[in-house]
XYZ file of C-alpha atoms in Angstrom:
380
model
C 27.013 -2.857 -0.501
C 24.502 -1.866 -3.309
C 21.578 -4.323 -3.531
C 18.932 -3.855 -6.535
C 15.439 -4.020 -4.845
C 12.019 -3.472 -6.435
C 8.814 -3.054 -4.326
C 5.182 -4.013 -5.303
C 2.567 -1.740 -4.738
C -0.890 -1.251 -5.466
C -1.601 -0.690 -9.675
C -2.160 2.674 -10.607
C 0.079 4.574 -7.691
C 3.453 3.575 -8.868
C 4.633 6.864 -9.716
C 3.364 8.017 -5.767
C 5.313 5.560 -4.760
C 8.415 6.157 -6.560
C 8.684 9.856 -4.830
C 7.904 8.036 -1.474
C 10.715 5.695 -2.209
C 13.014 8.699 -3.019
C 11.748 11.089 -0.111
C 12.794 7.941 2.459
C 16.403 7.319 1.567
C 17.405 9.327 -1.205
C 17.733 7.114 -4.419
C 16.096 7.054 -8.115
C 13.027 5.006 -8.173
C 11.685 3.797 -11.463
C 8.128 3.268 -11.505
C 7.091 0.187 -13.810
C 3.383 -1.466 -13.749
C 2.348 -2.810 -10.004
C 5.903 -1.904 -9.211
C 9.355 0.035 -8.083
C 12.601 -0.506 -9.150
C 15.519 1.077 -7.189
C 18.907 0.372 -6.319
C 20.044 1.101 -2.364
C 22.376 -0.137 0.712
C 21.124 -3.047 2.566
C 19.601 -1.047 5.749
C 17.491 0.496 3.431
C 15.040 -2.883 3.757
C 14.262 -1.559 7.685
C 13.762 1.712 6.869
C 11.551 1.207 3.997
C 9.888 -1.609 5.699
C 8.780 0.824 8.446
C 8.019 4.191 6.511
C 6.878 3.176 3.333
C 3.211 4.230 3.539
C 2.125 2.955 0.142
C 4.287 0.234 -0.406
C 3.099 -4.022 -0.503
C 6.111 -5.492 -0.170
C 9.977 -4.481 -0.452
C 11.977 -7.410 -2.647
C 15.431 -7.782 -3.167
C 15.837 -8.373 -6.989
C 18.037 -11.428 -7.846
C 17.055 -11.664 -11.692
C 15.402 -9.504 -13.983
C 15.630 -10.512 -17.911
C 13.933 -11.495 -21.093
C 12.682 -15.063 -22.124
C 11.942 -17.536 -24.350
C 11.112 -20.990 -22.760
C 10.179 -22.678 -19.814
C 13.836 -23.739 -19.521
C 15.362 -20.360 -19.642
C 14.034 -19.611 -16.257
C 15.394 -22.548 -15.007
C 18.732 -21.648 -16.779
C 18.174 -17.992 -14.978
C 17.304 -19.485 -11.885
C 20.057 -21.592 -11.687
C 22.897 -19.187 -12.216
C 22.359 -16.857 -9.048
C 24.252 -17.507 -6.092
C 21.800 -18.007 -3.070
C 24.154 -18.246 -0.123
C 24.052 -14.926 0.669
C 20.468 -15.145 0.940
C 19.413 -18.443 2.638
C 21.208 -20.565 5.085
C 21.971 -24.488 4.349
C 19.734 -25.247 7.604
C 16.632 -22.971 6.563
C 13.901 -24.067 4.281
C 12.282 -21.853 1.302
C 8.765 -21.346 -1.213
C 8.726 -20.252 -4.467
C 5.440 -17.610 -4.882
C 4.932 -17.610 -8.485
C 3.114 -15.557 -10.740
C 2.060 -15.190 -14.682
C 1.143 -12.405 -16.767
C 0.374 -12.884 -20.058
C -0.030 -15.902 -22.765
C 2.045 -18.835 -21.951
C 2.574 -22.670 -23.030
C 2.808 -23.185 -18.976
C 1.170 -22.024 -15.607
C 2.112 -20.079 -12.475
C 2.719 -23.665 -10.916
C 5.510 -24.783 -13.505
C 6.996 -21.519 -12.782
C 7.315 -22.310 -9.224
C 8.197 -25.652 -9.662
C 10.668 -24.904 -12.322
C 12.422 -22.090 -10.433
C 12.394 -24.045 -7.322
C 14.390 -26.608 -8.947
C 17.233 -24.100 -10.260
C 17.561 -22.858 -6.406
C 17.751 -26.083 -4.814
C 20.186 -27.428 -7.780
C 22.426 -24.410 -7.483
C 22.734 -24.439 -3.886
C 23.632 -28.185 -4.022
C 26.109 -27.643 -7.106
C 27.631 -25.146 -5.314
C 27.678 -25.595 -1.368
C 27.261 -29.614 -1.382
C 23.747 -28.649 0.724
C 20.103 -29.893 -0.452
C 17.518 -26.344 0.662
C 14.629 -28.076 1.807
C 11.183 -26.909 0.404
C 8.560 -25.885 3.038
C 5.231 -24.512 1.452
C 2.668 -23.784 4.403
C 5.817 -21.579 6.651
C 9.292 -21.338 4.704
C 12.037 -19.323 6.215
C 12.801 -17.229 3.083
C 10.168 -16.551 0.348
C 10.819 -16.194 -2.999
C 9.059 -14.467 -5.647
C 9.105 -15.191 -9.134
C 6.862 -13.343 -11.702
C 6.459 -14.263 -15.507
C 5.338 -11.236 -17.058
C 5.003 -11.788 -20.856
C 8.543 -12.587 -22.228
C 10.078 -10.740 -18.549
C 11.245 -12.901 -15.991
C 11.845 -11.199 -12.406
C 13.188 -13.579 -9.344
C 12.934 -11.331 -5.921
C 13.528 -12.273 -2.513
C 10.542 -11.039 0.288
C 12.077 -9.244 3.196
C 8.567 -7.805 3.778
C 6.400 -11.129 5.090
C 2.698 -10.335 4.642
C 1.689 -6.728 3.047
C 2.368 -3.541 4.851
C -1.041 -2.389 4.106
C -1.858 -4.860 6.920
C -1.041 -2.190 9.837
C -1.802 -4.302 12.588
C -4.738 -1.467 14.160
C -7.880 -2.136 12.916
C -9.739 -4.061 15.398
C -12.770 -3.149 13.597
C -13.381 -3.751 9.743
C -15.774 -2.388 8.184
C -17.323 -4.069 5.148
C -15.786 -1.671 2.412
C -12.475 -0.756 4.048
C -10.156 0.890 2.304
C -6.619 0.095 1.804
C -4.587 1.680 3.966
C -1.796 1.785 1.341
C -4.145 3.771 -0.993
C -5.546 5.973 1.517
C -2.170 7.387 1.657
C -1.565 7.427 -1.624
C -4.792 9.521 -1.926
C -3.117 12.289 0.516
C 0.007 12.377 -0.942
C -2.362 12.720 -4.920
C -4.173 16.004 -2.545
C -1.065 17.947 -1.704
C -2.503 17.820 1.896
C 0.003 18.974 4.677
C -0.490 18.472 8.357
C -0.889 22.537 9.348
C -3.725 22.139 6.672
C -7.036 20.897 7.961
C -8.782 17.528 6.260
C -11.643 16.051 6.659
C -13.464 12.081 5.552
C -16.655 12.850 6.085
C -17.680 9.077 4.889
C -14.991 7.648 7.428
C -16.366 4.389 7.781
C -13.769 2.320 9.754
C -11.222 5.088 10.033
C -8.719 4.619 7.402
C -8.467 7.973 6.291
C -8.053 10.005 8.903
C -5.558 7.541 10.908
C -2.756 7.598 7.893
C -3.471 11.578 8.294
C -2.695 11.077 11.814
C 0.291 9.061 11.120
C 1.827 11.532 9.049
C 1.005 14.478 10.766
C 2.636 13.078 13.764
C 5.721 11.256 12.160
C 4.660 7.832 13.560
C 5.745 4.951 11.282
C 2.477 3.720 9.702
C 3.947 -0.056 10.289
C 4.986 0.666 14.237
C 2.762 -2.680 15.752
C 4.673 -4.586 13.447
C 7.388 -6.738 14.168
C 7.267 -9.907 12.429
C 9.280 -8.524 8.833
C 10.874 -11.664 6.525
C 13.645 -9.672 6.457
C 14.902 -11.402 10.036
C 15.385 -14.570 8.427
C 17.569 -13.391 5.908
C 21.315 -14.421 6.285
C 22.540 -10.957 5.268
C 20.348 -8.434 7.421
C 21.383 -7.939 11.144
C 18.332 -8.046 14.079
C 20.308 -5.461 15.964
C 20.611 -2.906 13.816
C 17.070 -3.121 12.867
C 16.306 -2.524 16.334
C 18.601 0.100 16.917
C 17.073 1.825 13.895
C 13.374 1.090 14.482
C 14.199 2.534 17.785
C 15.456 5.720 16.239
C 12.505 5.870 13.555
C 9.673 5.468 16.416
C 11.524 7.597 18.707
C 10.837 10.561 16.044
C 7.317 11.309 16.680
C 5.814 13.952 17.059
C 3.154 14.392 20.066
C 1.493 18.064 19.047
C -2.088 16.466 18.630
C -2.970 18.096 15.352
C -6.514 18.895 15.404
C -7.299 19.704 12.349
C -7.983 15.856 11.143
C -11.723 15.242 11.524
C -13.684 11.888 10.638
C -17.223 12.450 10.501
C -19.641 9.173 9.755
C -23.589 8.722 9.350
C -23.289 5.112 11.209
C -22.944 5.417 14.906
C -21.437 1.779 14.402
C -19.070 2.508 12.026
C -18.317 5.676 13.569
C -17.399 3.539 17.055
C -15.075 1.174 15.010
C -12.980 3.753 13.816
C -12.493 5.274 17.131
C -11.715 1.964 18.140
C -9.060 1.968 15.302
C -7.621 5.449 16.002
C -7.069 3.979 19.277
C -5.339 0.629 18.818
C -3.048 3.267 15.876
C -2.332 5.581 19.263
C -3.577 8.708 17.195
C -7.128 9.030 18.696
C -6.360 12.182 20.562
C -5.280 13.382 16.749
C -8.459 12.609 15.032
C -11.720 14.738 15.856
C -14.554 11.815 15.301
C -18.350 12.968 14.441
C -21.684 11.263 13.860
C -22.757 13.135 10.484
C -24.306 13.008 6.956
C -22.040 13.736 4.393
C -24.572 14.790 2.456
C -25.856 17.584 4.813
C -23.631 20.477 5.091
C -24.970 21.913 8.777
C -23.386 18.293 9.975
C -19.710 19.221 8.988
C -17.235 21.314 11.713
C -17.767 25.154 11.543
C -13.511 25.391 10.824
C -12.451 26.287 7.404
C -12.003 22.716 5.701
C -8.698 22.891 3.372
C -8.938 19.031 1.728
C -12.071 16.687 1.523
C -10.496 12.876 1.231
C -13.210 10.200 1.036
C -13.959 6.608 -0.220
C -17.392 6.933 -0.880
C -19.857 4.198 -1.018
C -20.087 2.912 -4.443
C -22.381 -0.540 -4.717
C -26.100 -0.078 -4.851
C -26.533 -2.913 -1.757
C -23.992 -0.175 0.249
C -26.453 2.236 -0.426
C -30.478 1.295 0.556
C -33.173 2.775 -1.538
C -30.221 5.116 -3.522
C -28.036 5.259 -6.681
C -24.056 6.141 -6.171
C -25.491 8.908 -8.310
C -27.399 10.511 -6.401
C -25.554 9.906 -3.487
C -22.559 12.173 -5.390
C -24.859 14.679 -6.225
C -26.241 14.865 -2.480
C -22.703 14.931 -1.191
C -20.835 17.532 -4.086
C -23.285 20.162 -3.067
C -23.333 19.811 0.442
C -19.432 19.952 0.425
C -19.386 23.023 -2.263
C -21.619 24.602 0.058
C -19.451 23.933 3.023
C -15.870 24.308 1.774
C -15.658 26.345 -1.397
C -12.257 26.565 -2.716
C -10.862 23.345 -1.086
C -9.437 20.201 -2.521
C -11.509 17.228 -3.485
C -10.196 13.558 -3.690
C -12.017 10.765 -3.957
C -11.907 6.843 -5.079
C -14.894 5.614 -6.655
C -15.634 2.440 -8.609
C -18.473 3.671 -10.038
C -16.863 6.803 -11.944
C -19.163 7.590 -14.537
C -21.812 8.623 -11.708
C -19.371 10.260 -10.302
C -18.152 11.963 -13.193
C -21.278 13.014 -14.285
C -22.363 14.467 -10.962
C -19.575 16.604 -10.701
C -20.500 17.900 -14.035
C -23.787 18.447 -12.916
C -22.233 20.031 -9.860
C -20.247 22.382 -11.758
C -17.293 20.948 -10.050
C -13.565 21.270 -12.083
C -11.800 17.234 -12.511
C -8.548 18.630 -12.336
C -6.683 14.637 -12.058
C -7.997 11.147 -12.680
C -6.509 8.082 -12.408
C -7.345 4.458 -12.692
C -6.147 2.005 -9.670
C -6.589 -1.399 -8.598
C -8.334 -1.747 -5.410
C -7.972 -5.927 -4.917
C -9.652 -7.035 -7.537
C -11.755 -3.935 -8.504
C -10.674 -1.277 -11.055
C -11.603 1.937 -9.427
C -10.597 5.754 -9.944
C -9.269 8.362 -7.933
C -10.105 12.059 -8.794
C -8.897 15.242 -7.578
C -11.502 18.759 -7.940
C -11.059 21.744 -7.180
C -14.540 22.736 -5.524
């Protein structure tokens, strides 16, 4: 059976993670705004659940049309069938959001489409859903987004960018999510050598590891939404997380190197790379980014960093400067390679590659949480 799905990810990468979406199981994604749409067989939800590097959260889509009224989405709502979803004895949220100018909130949306489900399951199967907030068995989603109205189903649970390895976090972490949306936006490949040489808590250089080594970036995780849903089965999903975990690779590429000025920082991340099971992947060192005697003597293909980019991150220094330091030492070091880098403060960073005589060859704007940041690829 053909279900529609759409997945949320991170604003800004939707396009990376269309091609992800396609590479895994071999159907058209559309891209649209925080979002991919796609249409695919049921045991696609394991599959992407476990290998989807840059994905949120995989949905099953149960509604997606135009507006007018607060009572149109209850009218929407109202008309899907829900049994194949959500058993009579299991209880269910409504997660609502609004986009856009509206005569009503997020919490009349949830209220509203909460209604529909619980009337249509009653109208229909003679059995009142009960409504459980704080721990519901099946999550819905429901997004208002101008005159759009989309009603998904979670089979994810919480995001996938929540691995489930870092046992240290450092203050400015990077999504995991877009760290690997940042190697896929480098072209890096895992006979290619790469190096973070601002590494922080490890982020970087542990999704490397992950794909260099075919583990599934979501292996510690078991607890997927997806379980409680009346139409997935618990034993195929095992018998196919089995098969996607039993694909990895043990060659202990050594051509991924975190380097990191903070002996504490650089400790967390080994303590990451550890709990991820790719530490013998990963060659950790205590270095200055900024000095180019502290990088490895190898030939360094692809430079992938999250620099720091708030003044209090950076005592006594400007994120200007700090680029400046860094783009020479690294054009030094590694002529010829492949720059990319995610910066919220881009106009230093633009200008300093100016400066630096270094080529912007690809920018775009993302959404790290709340902060609008860039990522830019340069040739050096």
């Amino acid at each position: 059976m053909r279900i529609k799905f759409f997945a949320t990810v991170s604003p800004g990468i939707e396009d990376v993670a269309s091609k992800e979406v396609e590479e895994i199981i071999g159907c058209k994604a559309i891209p649209d705004v925080g979002k991919v749409f796609f249409e695919a067989d049921a045991k696609s939800v394991y599959i992407l659940n476990l290998k989807g590097s840059t994905l949120n959260k995989v949905m099953i889509q149960l509604c997606r049309e135009n507006f007018a009224e607060l009572n149109d989405l209850y009218r929407l709502a109202k008309k899907i069938d829900y049994a194949w979803i959500i058993e009579a004895n299991q209880s269910f949220a409504v997660r609502s959001k609004r986009v856009g100018t509206h005569n009503f909130t997020s919490l009349d949306v949830a209220r509203v489409v909460g209604q529909a489900i619980i009337d249509s399951y009653l109208e229909a199967y003679g059995k009142r859903l009960k409504v459980n907030l704080d721990a519901p068995d099946v999550e819905f989603y429901a997004l208002v987004r101008n005159q759009e109205f989309i009603l998904g189903v979670n089979t994810t649970g919480i995001s996938l960018h929540r691995r489930g390895y870092r046992v240290y976090e450092h203050p400015a972490a990077l999504k995991p999510t877009l760290a690997s949306a940042m190697l896929r936006i480098s072209g890096w490949k895992p006979e290619k050598s790469m190096i973070d040489p601002m590494c922080g808590g490890g982020t970087i250089p542990i999704e490397a590891a992950f794909k260099a080594n075919n583990i599934s970036p979501i292996h510690l995780r078991k607890d997927f939404a997806f379980l409680k849903l009346k139409i997935f089965d618990k034993t195929e999903f095992e018998e196919i997380r089995s098969r996607i975990l039993s694909q990895k690779r043990s060659n202990g590429y050594s051509q991924i190197y975190g380097m990191e000025k903070f002996k504490h920082h650089l400790d967390g991340a080994i303590k990451n790379s550890e709990k991820a099971g790719v530490r013998k992947s990963i060659k950790f060192r205590l270095g200055d980014a900024t000095r180019p005697e502290n990088y490895p003597r190898e030939d360094l293909d692809f430079i992938i960093v999250n620099p720091p980019y708030g003044v209090r991150m950076i005592p006594g220094g400007s994120p200007k400067e700090l680029y400046r330091r860094f783009l020479r030492a690294i054009k030094e070091r590694a002529e010829g390679a492949t720059l990319v880098l995610i910066t919220g403060a881009h106009r230093r960073f633009r200008e300093a590659a100016e400066e630096s005589g270094i080529e912007i060859i690809e920018e775009r704007t993302v959404l790290h949480g709340e902060l609008k940041a860039k990522i830019f690829k340069c040739k050096l």
